[in-house]
Amino acid sequence: NLRRLIEKGLAIRDYWSLGKEDQKDDKYIVLVVDQFGGRGNILNFNVGDGVKFALPNVFWTRLSGKYGTTFFVKDNGVDVAVENAVEAIVSCLRSEDGFCTSPPDQGQSLKSLGFK
C-alpha cells in the first residue's frame, strides 16, 4: 500500500500510528523526503521490524547513499531519486531470495508492477 503525505520529519509515523508496541502489523516502510534546503541526504526511512529481516539496516543506509545524495538529486532530480528507491525496495522484496543487503543495480519498472 503506497500512500503519500506531506509532513515534516518522522511525524508521519505518529500520524499512521506506526511502530507502537500493540500494533499488529509490523511490516511497513515510511520513506521520508526531506530536502534540507538542498543540503544533506534527502532520503530517510522508518522501517517496521517485520521488514528488517528481508531488508536489514545496512540496506537502508546503502539505498539512501545511492539515491539520496545531493549529487544524485542534482543530476537526476527528486522524483527520480524517489522512483529509483521505491523500485529498488520492490525489486528486493519480490526477488527470488526476498532478501537484500544492497540495492540492486536496476529495479523493476513501477509500471510493470501495476503502478501508474
PDB file of C-alpha atoms in Angstrom:
ATOM      1  CA  ASN A   1       0.000   0.000   0.000  1.00  0.00           C
ATOM      2  CA  LEU A   2       1.692   3.190  -1.177  1.00  0.00           C
ATOM      3  CA  ARG A   3       0.491   6.427   0.430  1.00  0.00           C
ATOM      4  CA  ARG A   4       1.781   9.964   0.203  1.00  0.00           C
ATOM      5  CA  LEU A   5       1.646  12.526   2.960  1.00  0.00           C
ATOM      6  CA  ILE A   6       3.443  15.832   3.061  1.00  0.00           C
ATOM      7  CA  GLU A   7       4.706  16.257   6.607  1.00  0.00           C
ATOM      8  CA  LYS A   8       7.865  17.371   8.346  1.00  0.00           C
ATOM      9  CA  GLY A   9      10.285  14.742   9.609  1.00  0.00           C
ATOM     10  CA  LEU A  10       9.247  11.408  11.038  1.00  0.00           C
ATOM     11  CA  ALA A  11       5.963  12.752  12.487  1.00  0.00           C
ATOM     12  CA  ILE A  12       4.371  10.660   9.740  1.00  0.00           C
ATOM     13  CA  ARG A  13       4.977   7.589  11.888  1.00  0.00           C
ATOM     14  CA  ASP A  14       2.735   9.010  14.592  1.00  0.00           C
ATOM     15  CA  TYR A  15       0.124  10.112  12.033  1.00  0.00           C
ATOM     16  CA  TRP A  16      -0.412   6.482  10.974  1.00  0.00           C
ATOM     17  CA  SER A  17       0.299   5.074  14.463  1.00  0.00           C
ATOM     18  CA  LEU A  18       3.270   3.070  13.227  1.00  0.00           C
ATOM     19  CA  GLY A  19       5.860   1.434  15.465  1.00  0.00           C
ATOM     20  CA  LYS A  20       3.636   1.107  18.543  1.00  0.00           C
ATOM     21  CA  GLU A  21       4.098  -1.925  20.795  1.00  0.00           C
ATOM     22  CA  ASP A  22       0.468  -3.032  20.500  1.00  0.00           C
ATOM     23  CA  GLN A  23       0.458  -2.676  16.713  1.00  0.00           C
ATOM     24  CA  LYS A  24      -0.400  -5.888  14.889  1.00  0.00           C
ATOM     25  CA  ASP A  25       1.203  -5.034  11.537  1.00  0.00           C
ATOM     26  CA  ASP A  26       4.951  -4.530  11.832  1.00  0.00           C
ATOM     27  CA  LYS A  27       5.550  -4.719   8.061  1.00  0.00           C
ATOM     28  CA  TYR A  28       5.738  -1.101   6.971  1.00  0.00           C
ATOM     29  CA  ILE A  29       8.151   1.242   5.252  1.00  0.00           C
ATOM     30  CA  VAL A  30       7.919   5.008   5.574  1.00  0.00           C
ATOM     31  CA  LEU A  31      10.038   6.910   3.056  1.00  0.00           C
ATOM     32  CA  VAL A  32      10.644  10.493   4.132  1.00  0.00           C
ATOM     33  CA  VAL A  33      11.921  13.002   1.582  1.00  0.00           C
ATOM     34  CA  ASP A  34      13.477  15.956   3.360  1.00  0.00           C
ATOM     35  CA  GLN A  35      15.432  18.337   1.163  1.00  0.00           C
ATOM     36  CA  PHE A  36      17.072  20.310   3.995  1.00  0.00           C
ATOM     37  CA  GLY A  37      17.240  23.330   1.732  1.00  0.00           C
ATOM     38  CA  GLY A  38      19.479  21.424  -0.684  1.00  0.00           C
ATOM     39  CA  ARG A  39      21.966  20.146   1.911  1.00  0.00           C
ATOM     40  CA  GLY A  40      22.429  16.581   3.027  1.00  0.00           C
ATOM     41  CA  ASN A  41      20.862  13.280   2.071  1.00  0.00           C
ATOM     42  CA  ILE A  42      17.176  13.669   1.164  1.00  0.00           C
ATOM     43  CA  LEU A  43      16.005  10.071   1.704  1.00  0.00           C
ATOM     44  CA  ASN A  44      15.250   8.723   5.165  1.00  0.00           C
ATOM     45  CA  PHE A  45      13.445   5.518   6.054  1.00  0.00           C
ATOM     46  CA  ASN A  46      11.480   4.265   9.025  1.00  0.00           C
ATOM     47  CA  VAL A  47      11.055   0.514   8.783  1.00  0.00           C
ATOM     48  CA  GLY A  48       8.944  -1.897  10.817  1.00  0.00           C
ATOM     49  CA  ASP A  49      10.548  -4.912  12.474  1.00  0.00           C
ATOM     50  CA  GLY A  50       8.674  -7.238  10.103  1.00  0.00           C
ATOM     51  CA  VAL A  51      10.633  -5.852   7.146  1.00  0.00           C
ATOM     52  CA  LYS A  52      14.099  -5.802   8.730  1.00  0.00           C
ATOM     53  CA  PHE A  53      14.848  -9.486   8.059  1.00  0.00           C
ATOM     54  CA  ALA A  54      14.357  -9.069   4.308  1.00  0.00           C
ATOM     55  CA  LEU A  55      15.875  -5.586   4.195  1.00  0.00           C
ATOM     56  CA  PRO A  56      18.261  -5.058   7.136  1.00  0.00           C
ATOM     57  CA  ASN A  57      19.554  -1.678   8.340  1.00  0.00           C
ATOM     58  CA  VAL A  58      22.593  -1.809   6.052  1.00  0.00           C
ATOM     59  CA  PHE A  59      20.259  -1.950   3.017  1.00  0.00           C
ATOM     60  CA  TRP A  60      18.577   1.331   4.009  1.00  0.00           C
ATOM     61  CA  THR A  61      21.922   3.049   4.594  1.00  0.00           C
ATOM     62  CA  ARG A  62      23.173   1.944   1.179  1.00  0.00           C
ATOM     63  CA  LEU A  63      19.887   2.808  -0.548  1.00  0.00           C
ATOM     64  CA  SER A  64      19.898   6.297   0.928  1.00  0.00           C
ATOM     65  CA  GLY A  65      23.559   6.700  -0.002  1.00  0.00           C
ATOM     66  CA  LYS A  66      22.901   5.603  -3.579  1.00  0.00           C
ATOM     67  CA  TYR A  67      19.833   7.692  -4.442  1.00  0.00           C
ATOM     68  CA  GLY A  68      19.506  10.310  -1.716  1.00  0.00           C
ATOM     69  CA  THR A  69      22.752  12.212  -2.082  1.00  0.00           C
ATOM     70  CA  THR A  70      22.828  15.827  -3.198  1.00  0.00           C
ATOM     71  CA  PHE A  71      24.929  14.755  -6.193  1.00  0.00           C
ATOM     72  CA  PHE A  72      22.369  12.193  -7.385  1.00  0.00           C
ATOM     73  CA  VAL A  73      19.459  14.565  -6.809  1.00  0.00           C
ATOM     74  CA  LYS A  74      21.224  17.441  -8.571  1.00  0.00           C
ATOM     75  CA  ASP A  75      21.919  15.261 -11.623  1.00  0.00           C
ATOM     76  CA  ASN A  76      18.607  13.376 -11.721  1.00  0.00           C
ATOM     77  CA  GLY A  77      16.003  15.207  -9.639  1.00  0.00           C
ATOM     78  CA  VAL A  78      13.993  14.334  -6.544  1.00  0.00           C
ATOM     79  CA  ASP A  79      11.347  12.394  -8.496  1.00  0.00           C
ATOM     80  CA  VAL A  80      13.929  10.032  -9.994  1.00  0.00           C
ATOM     81  CA  ALA A  81      15.569   9.556  -6.588  1.00  0.00           C
ATOM     82  CA  VAL A  82      12.244   8.524  -5.037  1.00  0.00           C
ATOM     83  CA  GLU A  83      11.253   6.338  -8.003  1.00  0.00           C
ATOM     84  CA  ASN A  84      14.607   4.541  -8.004  1.00  0.00           C
ATOM     85  CA  ALA A  85      14.453   3.982  -4.239  1.00  0.00           C
ATOM     86  CA  VAL A  86      10.934   2.544  -4.432  1.00  0.00           C
ATOM     87  CA  GLU A  87      11.870   0.380  -7.416  1.00  0.00           C
ATOM     88  CA  ALA A  88      14.901  -0.970  -5.527  1.00  0.00           C
ATOM     89  CA  ILE A  89      12.729  -1.828  -2.500  1.00  0.00           C
ATOM     90  CA  VAL A  90      10.098  -3.555  -4.639  1.00  0.00           C
ATOM     91  CA  SER A  91      12.747  -5.418  -6.619  1.00  0.00           C
ATOM     92  CA  CYS A  92      14.368  -6.772  -3.452  1.00  0.00           C
ATOM     93  CA  LEU A  93      11.104  -7.778  -1.811  1.00  0.00           C
ATOM     94  CA  ARG A  94       9.929  -9.534  -4.980  1.00  0.00           C
ATOM     95  CA  SER A  95      13.259 -11.187  -5.723  1.00  0.00           C
ATOM     96  CA  GLU A  96      13.624 -14.950  -5.580  1.00  0.00           C
ATOM     97  CA  ASP A  97      15.609 -14.657  -2.339  1.00  0.00           C
ATOM     98  CA  GLY A  98      13.320 -11.998  -0.850  1.00  0.00           C
ATOM     99  CA  PHE A  99      16.394 -10.538   0.831  1.00  0.00           C
ATOM    100  CA  CYS A 100      18.867  -7.743   0.005  1.00  0.00           C
ATOM    101  CA  THR A 101      21.740  -6.059   1.788  1.00  0.00           C
ATOM    102  CA  SER A 102      22.452  -3.695  -1.106  1.00  0.00           C
ATOM    103  CA  PRO A 103      20.145  -2.014  -3.601  1.00  0.00           C
ATOM    104  CA  PRO A 104      20.127  -3.733  -6.994  1.00  0.00           C
ATOM    105  CA  ASP A 105      21.770  -2.016  -9.937  1.00  0.00           C
ATOM    106  CA  GLN A 106      18.413  -1.600 -11.659  1.00  0.00           C
ATOM    107  CA  GLY A 107      14.977  -2.056 -10.146  1.00  0.00           C
ATOM    108  CA  GLN A 108      11.879  -3.249 -11.942  1.00  0.00           C
ATOM    109  CA  SER A 109       9.822  -0.571 -13.592  1.00  0.00           C
ATOM    110  CA  LEU A 110       6.927   0.539 -11.398  1.00  0.00           C
ATOM    111  CA  LYS A 111       4.703   0.449 -14.479  1.00  0.00           C
ATOM    112  CA  SER A 112       5.481  -3.244 -14.983  1.00  0.00           C
ATOM    113  CA  LEU A 113       4.367  -3.841 -11.373  1.00  0.00           C
ATOM    114  CA  GLY A 114       0.965  -2.258 -11.960  1.00  0.00           C
ATOM    115  CA  PHE A 115       1.685   1.277 -10.697  1.00  0.00           C
ATOM    116  CA  LYS A 116       0.696   4.217 -12.877  1.00  0.00           C
TER     117      LYS A 116
END
